[in-house]
Short mmCIF file of C-alpha atoms in Angstrom, two decimals:
data_model
loop_
_atom_site.label_atom_id
_atom_site.label_comp_id
_atom_site.label_asym_id
_atom_site.label_seq_id
_atom_site.Cartn_x
_atom_site.Cartn_y
_atom_site.Cartn_z
CA UNK D 23 28.30 52.72 157.48
CA UNK D 24 31.99 53.82 158.80
CA UNK D 25 34.01 51.04 158.03
CA UNK D 26 33.02 50.74 154.57
CA UNK D 27 33.05 54.80 153.84
CA UNK D 28 36.39 54.59 152.16
CA UNK D 29 34.31 52.37 149.43
CA UNK D 30 32.26 55.33 149.26
CA UNK D 31 34.76 57.47 148.67
CA UNK D 32 36.45 55.19 145.89
CA UNK D 33 32.87 55.33 143.99
CA UNK D 34 31.50 58.48 144.77
CA UNK D 35 34.13 61.09 143.57
CA UNK D 36 36.06 61.49 140.19
CA UNK D 37 39.62 61.94 139.86
CA UNK D 38 39.46 65.36 140.61
CA UNK D 39 37.49 64.98 143.68
CA UNK D 40 33.95 65.94 142.64
CA UNK D 41 31.10 63.74 143.49
CA UNK D 42 28.97 61.76 141.39
CA UNK D 43 25.49 62.03 141.01
CA UNK D 44 23.45 60.09 143.39
CA UNK D 45 26.02 60.00 145.99
CA UNK D 46 24.58 60.62 149.20
CA UNK D 47 25.59 61.24 152.87
CA UNK D 48 23.34 61.32 156.00
CA UNK D 49 25.46 63.71 158.33
CA UNK D 50 24.49 65.03 161.99
CA UNK D 51 24.85 68.60 162.37
CA UNK D 52 23.95 71.10 164.88
CA UNK D 53 21.41 73.97 162.94
CA UNK D 54 21.28 77.53 164.21
CA UNK D 55 19.62 77.29 167.79
CA UNK D 56 22.64 74.56 168.14
CA UNK D 57 20.39 71.71 167.99
CA UNK D 58 21.87 68.32 166.61
CA UNK D 59 19.95 67.69 163.21
CA UNK D 60 20.41 64.56 161.08
CA UNK D 61 19.96 64.82 157.24
CA UNK D 62 20.64 63.33 154.19
CA UNK D 63 22.43 65.46 151.92
CA UNK D 64 24.14 65.29 148.84
CA UNK D 65 28.00 64.75 148.72
CA UNK D 66 29.66 67.73 146.85
CA UNK D 67 33.43 66.99 146.95
CA UNK D 68 36.46 65.71 148.65
CA UNK D 69 39.06 67.74 149.66
CA UNK D 70 42.12 66.52 151.27
CA UNK D 71 40.55 62.67 152.37
CA UNK D 72 37.38 64.46 153.70
CA UNK D 73 33.76 65.14 152.44
CA UNK D 74 32.01 68.11 151.86
CA UNK D 75 28.58 68.90 151.59
CA UNK D 76 25.76 71.92 151.78
CA UNK D 77 23.92 71.96 155.10
CA UNK D 78 20.59 72.74 155.21
CA UNK D 79 20.29 77.17 155.22
CA UNK D 80 24.30 77.39 154.55
CA UNK D 81 25.23 78.83 151.26
CA UNK D 82 28.57 77.30 151.02
CA UNK D 83 29.95 73.78 151.31
CA UNK D 84 31.13 72.60 154.95
CA UNK D 85 34.09 69.76 155.25
CA UNK D 86 32.64 67.56 157.11
CA UNK D 87 34.36 65.46 160.42
CA UNK D 88 34.61 61.92 159.33
CA UNK D 89 32.32 61.69 162.48
CA UNK D 90 29.78 63.46 161.27
CA UNK D 91 28.98 61.00 158.59
CA UNK D 92 26.47 58.55 159.43
CA UNK D 93 25.39 56.61 156.40
CA UNK D 94 26.20 57.07 152.86
CA UNK D 95 24.53 55.74 149.65
CA UNK D 96 25.43 55.51 145.86
CA UNK D 97 22.35 54.94 143.30
CA UNK D 98 23.41 52.75 141.12
CA UNK D 99 23.15 52.67 137.13
CA UNK D 100 19.59 51.11 137.19
CA UNK D 101 18.08 53.33 140.13
CA UNK D 102 18.89 51.37 143.00
CA UNK D 103 20.85 52.02 146.48
CA UNK D 104 24.07 50.26 147.78
CA UNK D 105 24.79 51.75 151.15
CA UNK D 106 21.96 53.21 153.33
CA UNK D 107 23.10 50.51 156.17
CA UNK D 108 20.75 52.93 158.21
CA UNK D 109 17.58 52.06 156.12
CA UNK D 110 18.50 49.05 156.01
CA UNK D 111 18.74 48.07 159.86
CA UNK D 112 15.40 50.20 160.33
CA UNK D 113 13.46 47.80 157.67
CA UNK D 114 13.20 45.20 161.07
CA UNK D 115 10.92 47.45 162.24
CA UNK D 116 8.81 48.40 159.23
CA UNK D 117 5.62 47.78 158.31
CA UNK D 118 5.09 45.13 155.29
CA UNK D 119 4.45 47.82 152.41
CA UNK D 120 7.19 49.72 153.55
CA UNK D 121 9.95 46.35 153.31
CA UNK D 122 8.47 45.48 150.62
CA UNK D 123 8.99 49.04 148.78
CA UNK D 124 12.62 49.42 149.97
CA UNK D 125 13.97 46.04 149.18
CA UNK D 126 13.29 46.80 145.41
CA UNK D 127 14.91 50.09 145.92
CA UNK D 128 18.15 49.08 147.83
CA UNK D 129 21.16 46.58 146.37
CA UNK D 130 20.47 43.47 147.80
CA UNK D 131 24.19 44.34 148.44
CA UNK D 132 24.94 47.00 150.43
CA UNK D 133 28.42 47.34 149.49
CA UNK D 134 28.83 48.52 145.56
CA UNK D 135 31.92 45.92 143.45
CA UNK D 136 32.25 48.50 140.72
CA UNK D 137 30.03 50.63 138.73
#
């Protein structure tokens, strides 16, 4: 996911740096108790090449370090997902019904060519 982050950025944000609908990132962050958490969150904007989002419990956007972004996904026009690399990797150990449902949700190729 990290190596393809520039592809995500190219497709996920408009010319003004606003995130397109369906652009999500999986981030690692510390909660109020200092514990590491992971969550899928909507991308908010792109500022100076860095992605922002609103973390759980926060009231304003946070500029994320690239290292905090563990994965990304983009919803295609037909509702299927590009990216979602951690989900794709987890399918190897998922039960049959989960694999079948996720294969219907995920695009065959994880990288968008054009959207």
